[in-house]
C-alpha positions as a Markdown table, in Angstrom:
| # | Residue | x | y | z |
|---|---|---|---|---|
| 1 | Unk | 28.2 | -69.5 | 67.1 |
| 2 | Unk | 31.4 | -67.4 | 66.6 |
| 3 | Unk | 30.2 | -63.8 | 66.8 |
| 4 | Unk | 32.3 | -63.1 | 63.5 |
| 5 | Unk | 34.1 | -65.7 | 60.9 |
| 6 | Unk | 37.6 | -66.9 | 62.1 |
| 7 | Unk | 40.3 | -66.6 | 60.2 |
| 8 | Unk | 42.2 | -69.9 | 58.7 |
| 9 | Unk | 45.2 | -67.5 | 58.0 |
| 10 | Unk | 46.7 | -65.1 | 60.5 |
| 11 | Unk | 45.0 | -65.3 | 63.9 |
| 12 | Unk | 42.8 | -62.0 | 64.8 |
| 13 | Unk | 43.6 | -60.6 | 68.5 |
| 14 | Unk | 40.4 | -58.9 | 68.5 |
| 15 | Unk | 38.7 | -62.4 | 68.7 |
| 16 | Unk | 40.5 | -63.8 | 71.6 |
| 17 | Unk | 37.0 | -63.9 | 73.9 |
| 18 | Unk | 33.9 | -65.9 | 72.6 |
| 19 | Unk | 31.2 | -66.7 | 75.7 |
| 20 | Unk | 28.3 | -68.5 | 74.5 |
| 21 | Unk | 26.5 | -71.4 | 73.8 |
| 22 | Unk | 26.1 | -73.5 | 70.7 |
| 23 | Unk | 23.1 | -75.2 | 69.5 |
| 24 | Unk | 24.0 | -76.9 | 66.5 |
| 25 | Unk | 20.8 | -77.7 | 65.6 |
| 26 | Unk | 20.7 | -74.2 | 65.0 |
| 27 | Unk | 22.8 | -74.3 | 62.4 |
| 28 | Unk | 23.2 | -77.4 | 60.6 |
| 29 | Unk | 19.4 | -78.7 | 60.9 |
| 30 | Unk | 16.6 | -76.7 | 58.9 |
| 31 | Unk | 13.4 | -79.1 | 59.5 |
| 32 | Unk | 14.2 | -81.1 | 63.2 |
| 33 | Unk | 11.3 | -83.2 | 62.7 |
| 34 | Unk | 12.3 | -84.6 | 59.8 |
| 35 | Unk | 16.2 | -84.9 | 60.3 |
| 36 | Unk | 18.7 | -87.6 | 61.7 |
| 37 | Unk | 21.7 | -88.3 | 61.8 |
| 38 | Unk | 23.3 | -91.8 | 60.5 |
| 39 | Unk | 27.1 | -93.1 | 61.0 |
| 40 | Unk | 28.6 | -93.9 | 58.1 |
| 41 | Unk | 30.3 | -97.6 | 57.7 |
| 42 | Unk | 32.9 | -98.2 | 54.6 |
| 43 | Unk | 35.1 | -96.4 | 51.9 |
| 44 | Unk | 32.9 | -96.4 | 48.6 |
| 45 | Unk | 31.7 | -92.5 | 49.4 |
| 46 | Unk | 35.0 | -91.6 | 49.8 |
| 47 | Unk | 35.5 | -89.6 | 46.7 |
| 48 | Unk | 32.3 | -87.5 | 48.0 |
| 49 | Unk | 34.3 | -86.9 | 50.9 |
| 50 | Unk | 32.3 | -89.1 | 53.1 |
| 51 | Unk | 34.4 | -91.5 | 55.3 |
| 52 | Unk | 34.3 | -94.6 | 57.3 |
| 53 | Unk | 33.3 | -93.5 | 60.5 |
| 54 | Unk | 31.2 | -89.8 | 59.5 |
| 55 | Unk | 28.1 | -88.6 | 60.7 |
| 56 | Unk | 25.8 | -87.5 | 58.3 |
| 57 | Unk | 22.7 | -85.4 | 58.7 |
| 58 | Unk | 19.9 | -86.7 | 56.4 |
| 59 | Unk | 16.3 | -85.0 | 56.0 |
| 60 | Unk | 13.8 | -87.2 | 55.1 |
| 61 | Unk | 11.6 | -84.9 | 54.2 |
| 62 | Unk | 14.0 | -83.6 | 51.1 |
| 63 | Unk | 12.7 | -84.6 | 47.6 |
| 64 | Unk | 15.6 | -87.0 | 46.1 |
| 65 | Unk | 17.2 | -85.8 | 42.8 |
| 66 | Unk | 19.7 | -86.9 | 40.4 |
| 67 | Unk | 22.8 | -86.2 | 41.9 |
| 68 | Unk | 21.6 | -86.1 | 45.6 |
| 69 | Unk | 23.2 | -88.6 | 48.0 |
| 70 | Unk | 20.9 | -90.8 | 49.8 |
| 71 | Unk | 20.2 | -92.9 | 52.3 |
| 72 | Unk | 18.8 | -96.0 | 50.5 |
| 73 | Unk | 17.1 | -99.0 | 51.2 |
| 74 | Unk | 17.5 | -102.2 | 48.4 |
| 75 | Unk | 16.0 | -105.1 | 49.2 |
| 76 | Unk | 16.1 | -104.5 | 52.6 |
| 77 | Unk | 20.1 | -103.7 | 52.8 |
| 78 | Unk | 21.2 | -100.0 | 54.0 |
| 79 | Unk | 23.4 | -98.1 | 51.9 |
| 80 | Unk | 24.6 | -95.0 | 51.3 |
| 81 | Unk | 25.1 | -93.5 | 47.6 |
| 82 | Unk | 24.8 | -91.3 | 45.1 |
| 83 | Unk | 21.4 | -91.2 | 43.2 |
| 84 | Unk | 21.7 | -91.3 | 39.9 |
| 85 | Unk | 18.3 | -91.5 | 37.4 |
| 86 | Unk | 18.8 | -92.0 | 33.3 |
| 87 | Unk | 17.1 | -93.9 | 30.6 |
| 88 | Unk | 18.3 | -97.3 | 31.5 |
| 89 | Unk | 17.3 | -96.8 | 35.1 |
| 90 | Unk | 18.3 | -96.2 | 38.7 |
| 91 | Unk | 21.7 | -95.8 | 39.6 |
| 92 | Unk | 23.4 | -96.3 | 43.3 |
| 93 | Unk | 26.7 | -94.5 | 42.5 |
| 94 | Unk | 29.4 | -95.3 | 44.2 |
| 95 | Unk | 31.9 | -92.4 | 45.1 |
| 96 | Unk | 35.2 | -94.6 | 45.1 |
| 97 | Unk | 36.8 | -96.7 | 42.0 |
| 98 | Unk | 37.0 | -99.7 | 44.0 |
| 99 | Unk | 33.8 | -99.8 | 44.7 |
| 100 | Unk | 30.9 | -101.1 | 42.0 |
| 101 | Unk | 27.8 | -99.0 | 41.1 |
| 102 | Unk | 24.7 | -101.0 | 41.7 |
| 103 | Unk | 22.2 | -100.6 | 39.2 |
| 104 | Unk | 18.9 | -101.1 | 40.5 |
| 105 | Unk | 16.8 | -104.0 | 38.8 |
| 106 | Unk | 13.1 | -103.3 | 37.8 |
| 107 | Unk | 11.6 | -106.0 | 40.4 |
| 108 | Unk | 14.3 | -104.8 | 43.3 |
| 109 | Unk | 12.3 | -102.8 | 46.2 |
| 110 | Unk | 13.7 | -99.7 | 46.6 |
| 111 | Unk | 12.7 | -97.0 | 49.2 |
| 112 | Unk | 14.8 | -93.8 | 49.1 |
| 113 | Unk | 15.2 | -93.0 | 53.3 |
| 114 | Unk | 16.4 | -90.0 | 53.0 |
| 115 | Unk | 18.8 | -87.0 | 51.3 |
| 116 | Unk | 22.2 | -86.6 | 52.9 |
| 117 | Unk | 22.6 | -82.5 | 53.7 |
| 118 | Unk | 25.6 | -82.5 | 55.5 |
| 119 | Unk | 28.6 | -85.2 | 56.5 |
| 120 | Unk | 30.6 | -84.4 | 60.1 |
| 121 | Unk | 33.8 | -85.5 | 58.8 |
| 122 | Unk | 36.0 | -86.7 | 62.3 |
| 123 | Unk | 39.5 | -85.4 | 62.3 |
């Protein structure tokens, strides 16, 4: 890592040097043995500024909450959404208009995977 932030306005000539190594895991995984990472595939997490083609880290070991974005498992289909738990239910949230919420029926088999911690969006 950077030995101090850089800017993203005027460029410092101070840090013109960095030598050193980077270990992202470091710095963007807090429990390895629990942690993966999972390409993204689709548009309907776009609003959560996930994108087709983003790596996202996901810690299984994380308890899922209302409001966490998961990795999700219904009926044996893959998805990534946005957890959403009220009165009526479960909720897979989509994050893009186009894109319906799936509302999880009582006899569906649903295993939560994991909770999303961080996407690598690809510029």
């Amino acid at each position: 890592m950077a030995p101090s932030a850089v800017a993203a306005g005027y460029p410092s000539p101070a840090q013109d040097y960095f030598d050193g190594r980077i270990n992202l895991n470091e710095h963007l995984i807090k429990d390895v043995t629990s942690t993966y990472l999972v390409r993204v595939s689709g548009h309907s997490m776009d609003g959560a500024g996930i994108s087709d083609g983003d790596e996202l880290i996901v810690n299984r070991a994380l308890e899922p909450k209302d409001g966490s974005v998961v990795v999700a498992v219904l009926d044996g289909e893959l998805t990534v959404k946005r957890l959403r738990i009220t009165k009526g239910g479960v909720v897979l949230q989509a994050e893009n208009p186009e894109y319906p919420d799936i509302k999880v029926p009582e006899l569906a088999s649903l295993q939560i995977w994991g909770t999303a911690t961080l996407a690598l969006h690809h510029l």
